[in-house]
Amino acid sequence: MDPTREEIASTLARVYIFQGKKPEELLEAGDLFSYEENPKGKLIAGRDQPLKNFYIIQKGKIRITPISGRKPGIPRQLGYAEFFGEDVLFSRHSARVDVRCEEDCEF
């Protein structure tokens, strides 16, 4: 079930780039986000599938691995209230990364 505006605002308040914002600002920002569920193992982005959105993790964990030439970079794991895809907010080109759900995820 999709989260309410208040639940989205509550999640945003835990994300460090939104900390210190007023509740009404968080509600307004939350209206810009959409909700999606992804099963464990799903590829969100990869070599032939670039990131197109900014995501905030509401549930689950993802593994994000930079793609650079033929060798993958050092992977890192992200979880609740962490985000990825911020490059798309500032550029038409996103970073080259492989993003896969390590658990069932909600963004």
CSV table of N, CA and C in Angstrom, one decimal:
chain,number,residue,atom,x,y,z
A,1,MET,N,0.8,-1.2,0.0
A,1,MET,CA,0.0,0.0,0.0
A,1,MET,C,0.9,1.2,0.0
A,2,ASP,N,0.5,2.2,-0.8
A,2,ASP,CA,1.3,3.5,-0.9
A,2,ASP,C,1.3,4.2,0.5
A,3,PRO,N,2.4,4.8,0.8
A,3,PRO,CA,2.5,5.5,2.1
A,3,PRO,C,1.7,6.8,2.0
A,4,THR,N,1.3,7.3,3.1
A,4,THR,CA,0.6,8.6,3.2
A,4,THR,C,1.6,9.8,3.0
A,5,ARG,N,1.1,10.9,2.8
A,5,ARG,CA,1.9,12.1,2.7
A,5,ARG,C,2.7,12.3,4.0
A,6,GLU,N,2.1,12.0,5.1
A,6,GLU,CA,2.7,12.2,6.4
A,6,GLU,C,3.9,11.1,6.6
A,7,GLU,N,3.6,9.9,6.1
A,7,GLU,CA,4.7,8.9,6.2
A,7,GLU,C,5.9,9.2,5.4
A,8,ILE,N,5.6,9.8,4.2
A,8,ILE,CA,6.7,10.2,3.3
A,8,ILE,C,7.5,11.3,4.0
A,9,ALA,N,6.7,12.3,4.5
A,9,ALA,CA,7.4,13.5,5.2
A,9,ALA,C,8.2,13.0,6.4
A,10,SER,N,7.7,12.0,7.1
A,10,SER,CA,8.5,11.4,8.2
A,10,SER,C,9.8,10.8,7.8
A,11,THR,N,9.7,10.1,6.6
A,11,THR,CA,10.9,9.4,6.1
A,11,THR,C,11.9,10.5,5.6
A,12,LEU,N,11.4,11.5,4.9
A,12,LEU,CA,12.3,12.6,4.5
A,12,LEU,C,13.0,13.3,5.7
A,13,ALA,N,12.3,13.5,6.8
A,13,ALA,CA,12.9,14.1,8.0
A,13,ALA,C,14.1,13.3,8.5
A,14,ARG,N,14.2,12.1,8.2
A,14,ARG,CA,15.3,11.2,8.6
A,14,ARG,C,16.5,11.2,7.6
A,15,VAL,N,16.3,11.8,6.5
A,15,VAL,CA,17.3,11.9,5.4
A,15,VAL,C,18.1,13.1,5.6
A,16,TYR,N,19.4,13.0,5.8
A,16,TYR,CA,20.2,14.2,6.2
A,16,TYR,C,20.1,15.4,5.3
A,17,ILE,N,19.8,15.3,4.0
A,17,ILE,CA,19.7,16.5,3.2
A,17,ILE,C,18.4,17.2,3.5
A,18,PHE,N,17.4,16.6,4.2
A,18,PHE,CA,16.2,17.2,4.5
A,18,PHE,C,16.1,17.6,6.0
A,19,GLN,N,17.1,17.3,6.8
A,19,GLN,CA,17.0,17.6,8.2
A,19,GLN,C,16.9,19.1,8.4
A,20,GLY,N,16.1,19.5,9.4
A,20,GLY,CA,16.0,20.9,9.7
A,20,GLY,C,14.9,21.6,8.9
A,21,LYS,N,14.3,20.9,8.0
A,21,LYS,CA,13.2,21.5,7.2
A,21,LYS,C,11.9,21.5,8.0
A,22,LYS,N,11.0,22.4,7.8
A,22,LYS,CA,9.8,22.6,8.5
A,22,LYS,C,8.8,21.4,8.0
A,23,PRO,N,7.9,21.0,8.9
A,23,PRO,CA,6.9,19.9,8.5
A,23,PRO,C,6.2,20.2,7.2
A,24,GLU,N,5.8,21.5,7.0
A,24,GLU,CA,5.1,21.8,5.7
A,24,GLU,C,6.0,21.7,4.5
A,25,GLU,N,7.3,22.0,4.7
A,25,GLU,CA,8.2,21.9,3.6
A,25,GLU,C,8.4,20.4,3.2
A,26,LEU,N,8.4,19.6,4.3
A,26,LEU,CA,8.6,18.1,4.0
A,26,LEU,C,7.4,17.5,3.3
A,27,LEU,N,6.2,18.0,3.7
A,27,LEU,CA,5.0,17.5,3.0
A,27,LEU,C,5.0,17.9,1.6
A,28,GLU,N,5.4,19.2,1.3
A,28,GLU,CA,5.5,19.7,-0.1
A,28,GLU,C,6.5,18.9,-0.9
A,29,ALA,N,7.7,18.7,-0.3
A,29,ALA,CA,8.7,17.9,-1.0
A,29,ALA,C,8.2,16.5,-1.2
A,30,GLY,N,7.5,15.9,-0.3
A,30,GLY,CA,7.1,14.5,-0.4
A,30,GLY,C,6.1,14.3,-1.6
A,31,ASP,N,5.4,15.4,-1.9
A,31,ASP,CA,4.5,15.3,-3.1
A,31,ASP,C,5.2,15.1,-4.4
A,32,LEU,N,6.5,15.3,-4.4
A,32,LEU,CA,7.3,15.2,-5.7
A,32,LEU,C,7.8,13.7,-5.9
A,33,PHE,N,7.6,12.9,-4.8
A,33,PHE,CA,8.1,11.5,-4.9
A,33,PHE,C,7.0,10.6,-5.3
A,34,SER,N,7.4,9.5,-5.9
A,34,SER,CA,6.5,8.4,-6.2
A,34,SER,C,7.0,7.2,-5.4
A,35,TYR,N,6.1,6.2,-5.2
A,35,TYR,CA,6.4,5.0,-4.4
A,35,TYR,C,6.5,3.8,-5.3
A,36,GLU,N,7.5,3.0,-5.0
A,36,GLU,CA,7.6,1.7,-5.8
A,36,GLU,C,8.2,0.6,-4.9
A,37,GLU,N,7.7,-0.6,-5.2
A,37,GLU,CA,8.2,-1.8,-4.5
A,37,GLU,C,9.1,-2.6,-5.5
A,38,ASN,N,10.1,-3.1,-5.0
A,38,ASN,CA,11.0,-4.0,-5.8
A,38,ASN,C,11.4,-5.2,-5.1
A,39,PRO,N,11.4,-6.4,-5.7
A,39,PRO,CA,11.7,-7.6,-5.0
A,39,PRO,C,13.2,-7.8,-4.9
A,40,LYS,N,13.6,-8.6,-3.9
A,40,LYS,CA,15.0,-9.0,-3.7
A,40,LYS,C,15.6,-9.5,-5.1
A,41,GLY,N,16.8,-9.0,-5.4
A,41,GLY,CA,17.4,-9.4,-6.6
A,41,GLY,C,17.2,-8.5,-7.9
A,42,LYS,N,16.2,-7.7,-7.8
A,42,LYS,CA,15.9,-6.8,-8.9
A,42,LYS,C,17.0,-5.8,-9.2
A,43,LEU,N,17.3,-5.7,-10.5
A,43,LEU,CA,18.3,-4.7,-11.0
A,43,LEU,C,17.5,-3.4,-11.2
A,44,ILE,N,17.9,-2.4,-10.5
A,44,ILE,CA,17.3,-1.0,-10.6
A,44,ILE,C,18.1,-0.2,-11.7
A,45,ALA,N,19.4,-0.4,-11.8
A,45,ALA,CA,20.2,0.3,-12.8
A,45,ALA,C,21.4,-0.6,-13.1
A,46,GLY,N,21.9,-0.5,-14.3
A,46,GLY,CA,23.1,-1.2,-14.7
A,46,GLY,C,23.7,-0.7,-15.9
A,47,ARG,N,24.7,-1.4,-16.5
A,47,ARG,CA,25.4,-0.9,-17.6
A,47,ARG,C,24.5,-0.4,-18.8
A,48,ASP,N,23.5,-1.2,-19.1
A,48,ASP,CA,22.6,-0.8,-20.2
A,48,ASP,C,21.3,-0.1,-19.7
A,49,GLN,N,21.2,0.1,-18.4
A,49,GLN,CA,20.0,0.7,-17.8
A,49,GLN,C,20.4,1.8,-16.8
A,50,PRO,N,20.6,3.0,-17.3
A,50,PRO,CA,21.1,4.1,-16.4
A,50,PRO,C,20.0,4.5,-15.4
A,51,LEU,N,20.4,5.0,-14.3
A,51,LEU,CA,19.5,5.6,-13.3
A,51,LEU,C,18.8,6.8,-13.9
A,52,LYS,N,17.5,6.9,-13.7
A,52,LYS,CA,16.7,8.0,-14.2
A,52,LYS,C,16.0,8.8,-13.1
A,53,ASN,N,16.1,8.3,-11.9
A,53,ASN,CA,15.4,8.9,-10.8
A,53,ASN,C,16.2,9.1,-9.6
A,54,PHE,N,15.8,9.9,-8.6
A,54,PHE,CA,16.4,10.0,-7.3
A,54,PHE,C,15.6,9.2,-6.4
A,55,TYR,N,16.2,8.3,-5.6
A,55,TYR,CA,15.5,7.3,-4.8
A,55,TYR,C,15.9,7.6,-3.3
A,56,ILE,N,14.9,7.4,-2.4
A,56,ILE,CA,15.1,7.3,-1.0
A,56,ILE,C,14.6,6.0,-0.6
A,57,ILE,N,15.4,5.2,0.1
A,57,ILE,CA,15.1,3.9,0.6
A,57,ILE,C,14.2,4.0,1.8
A,58,GLN,N,13.0,3.4,1.7
A,58,GLN,CA,12.0,3.4,2.9
A,58,GLN,C,12.1,2.0,3.6
A,59,LYS,N,12.5,1.0,2.8
A,59,LYS,CA,12.5,-0.3,3.4
A,59,LYS,C,13.5,-1.1,2.6
A,60,GLY,N,14.3,-2.0,3.2
A,60,GLY,CA,15.2,-2.9,2.5
A,60,GLY,C,16.6,-2.3,2.4
A,61,LYS,N,17.4,-3.1,1.6
A,61,LYS,CA,18.8,-2.6,1.4
A,61,LYS,C,19.1,-2.9,-0.1
A,62,ILE,N,19.9,-2.0,-0.6
A,62,ILE,CA,20.4,-2.1,-2.0
A,62,ILE,C,22.0,-2.2,-2.0
A,63,ARG,N,22.5,-2.8,-3.0
A,63,ARG,CA,24.0,-2.7,-3.2
A,63,ARG,C,24.2,-1.9,-4.5
A,64,ILE,N,25.0,-0.9,-4.3
A,64,ILE,CA,25.4,0.0,-5.4
A,64,ILE,C,26.8,-0.1,-5.7
A,65,THR,N,27.1,-0.4,-7.0
A,65,THR,CA,28.5,-0.6,-7.4
A,65,THR,C,28.8,0.3,-8.6
A,66,PRO,N,29.8,1.2,-8.5
A,66,PRO,CA,30.2,2.0,-9.6
A,66,PRO,C,30.7,1.2,-10.8
A,67,ILE,N,30.3,1.6,-12.0
A,67,ILE,CA,30.8,1.0,-13.2
A,67,ILE,C,31.8,1.9,-13.9
A,68,SER,N,33.0,1.4,-14.1
A,68,SER,CA,34.0,2.2,-14.7
A,68,SER,C,34.8,1.3,-15.6
A,69,GLY,N,34.7,1.5,-16.9
A,69,GLY,CA,35.3,0.7,-17.8
A,69,GLY,C,34.9,-0.8,-17.7
A,70,ARG,N,35.8,-1.7,-17.7
A,70,ARG,CA,35.5,-3.1,-17.6
A,70,ARG,C,35.5,-3.6,-16.2
A,71,LYS,N,36.1,-2.9,-15.2
A,71,LYS,CA,36.1,-3.4,-13.9
A,71,LYS,C,35.1,-2.6,-13.0
A,72,PRO,N,34.3,-3.3,-12.2
A,72,PRO,CA,33.4,-2.7,-11.3
A,72,PRO,C,34.2,-2.0,-10.2
A,73,GLY,N,33.6,-0.9,-9.6
A,73,GLY,CA,34.2,-0.2,-8.5
A,73,GLY,C,33.9,-1.0,-7.2
A,74,ILE,N,34.2,-0.3,-6.1
A,74,ILE,CA,34.0,-0.9,-4.8
A,74,ILE,C,32.5,-0.7,-4.4
A,75,PRO,N,31.8,-1.9,-4.2
A,75,PRO,CA,30.4,-1.8,-3.9
A,75,PRO,C,30.1,-1.2,-2.5
A,76,ARG,N,29.0,-0.7,-2.3
A,76,ARG,CA,28.5,-0.2,-0.9
A,76,ARG,C,27.1,-0.6,-0.8
A,77,GLN,N,26.7,-0.8,0.4
A,77,GLN,CA,25.3,-1.1,0.7
A,77,GLN,C,24.6,0.1,1.4
A,78,LEU,N,23.4,0.3,0.9
A,78,LEU,CA,22.6,1.4,1.5
A,78,LEU,C,21.3,0.8,2.0
A,79,GLY,N,20.7,1.5,3.0
A,79,GLY,CA,19.5,1.0,3.6
A,79,GLY,C,18.6,2.2,4.0
A,80,TYR,N,17.7,1.9,5.0
A,80,TYR,CA,16.7,2.9,5.3
A,80,TYR,C,17.1,4.3,5.5
A,81,ALA,N,16.4,5.2,4.8
A,81,ALA,CA,16.6,6.7,4.9
A,81,ALA,C,17.9,7.1,4.2
A,82,GLU,N,18.5,6.2,3.4
A,82,GLU,CA,19.6,6.6,2.6
A,82,GLU,C,19.1,6.8,1.2
A,83,PHE,N,19.9,7.5,0.4
A,83,PHE,CA,19.4,7.8,-1.0
A,83,PHE,C,20.5,7.5,-2.0
A,84,PHE,N,20.0,7.4,-3.3
A,84,PHE,CA,20.9,7.3,-4.4
A,84,PHE,C,20.2,7.9,-5.6
A,85,GLY,N,21.0,8.1,-6.7
A,85,GLY,CA,20.5,8.7,-7.9
A,85,GLY,C,20.5,10.3,-7.9
A,86,GLU,N,21.2,10.9,-6.9
A,86,GLU,CA,21.2,12.3,-6.7
A,86,GLU,C,21.7,13.0,-8.0
A,87,ASP,N,22.6,12.4,-8.7
A,87,ASP,CA,23.2,13.0,-9.9
A,87,ASP,C,22.1,13.4,-10.9
A,88,VAL,N,21.0,12.7,-11.0
A,88,VAL,CA,19.9,13.1,-11.9
A,88,VAL,C,19.2,14.4,-11.6
A,89,LEU,N,19.4,14.8,-10.3
A,89,LEU,CA,18.8,16.1,-9.9
A,89,LEU,C,19.5,17.3,-10.5
A,90,PHE,N,20.8,17.1,-10.9
A,90,PHE,CA,21.6,18.2,-11.3
A,90,PHE,C,22.2,18.1,-12.7
A,91,SER,N,22.0,16.9,-13.3
A,91,SER,CA,22.5,16.7,-14.7
A,91,SER,C,21.6,15.7,-15.4
A,92,ARG,N,21.7,15.8,-16.7
A,92,ARG,CA,20.9,14.9,-17.5
A,92,ARG,C,21.6,13.5,-17.6
A,93,HIS,N,22.8,13.4,-17.1
A,93,HIS,CA,23.5,12.2,-17.1
A,93,HIS,C,23.7,11.7,-15.7
A,94,SER,N,23.4,10.4,-15.4
A,94,SER,CA,23.6,9.9,-14.1
A,94,SER,C,24.9,9.2,-14.1
A,95,ALA,N,25.4,8.9,-12.9
A,95,ALA,CA,26.6,8.2,-12.7
A,95,ALA,C,26.4,6.8,-13.2
A,96,ARG,N,27.4,6.1,-13.7
A,96,ARG,CA,27.3,4.8,-14.2
A,96,ARG,C,27.4,3.8,-13.0
A,97,VAL,N,26.3,3.3,-12.6
A,97,VAL,CA,26.3,2.4,-11.4
A,97,VAL,C,25.4,1.2,-11.7
A,98,ASP,N,25.7,0.1,-11.0
A,98,ASP,CA,24.9,-1.1,-10.9
A,98,ASP,C,24.2,-1.0,-9.6
A,99,VAL,N,22.9,-1.1,-9.6
A,99,VAL,CA,22.1,-1.0,-8.4
A,99,VAL,C,21.2,-2.2,-8.3
A,100,ARG,N,21.3,-3.0,-7.3
A,100,ARG,CA,20.5,-4.2,-7.1
A,100,ARG,C,19.9,-4.3,-5.7
A,101,CYS,N,18.7,-4.7,-5.6
A,101,CYS,CA,18.0,-4.9,-4.3
A,101,CYS,C,18.6,-6.1,-3.6
A,102,GLU,N,19.1,-6.0,-2.4
A,102,GLU,CA,19.6,-7.1,-1.6
A,102,GLU,C,18.5,-7.7,-0.8
A,103,GLU,N,17.4,-7.0,-0.6
A,103,GLU,CA,16.2,-7.4,0.1
A,103,GLU,C,15.1,-6.9,-0.7
A,104,ASP,N,13.8,-7.3,-0.3
A,104,ASP,CA,12.7,-6.6,-0.9
A,104,ASP,C,12.8,-5.2,-0.5
A,105,CYS,N,12.5,-4.3,-1.4
A,105,CYS,CA,12.8,-2.8,-1.2
A,105,CYS,C,11.5,-2.0,-1.5
A,106,GLU,N,11.4,-0.9,-0.8
A,106,GLU,CA,10.4,0.1,-1.0
A,106,GLU,C,11.2,1.5,-1.1
A,107,PHE,N,10.9,2.2,-2.2
A,107,PHE,CA,11.5,3.5,-2.5
A,107,PHE,C,10.4,4.5,-2.5
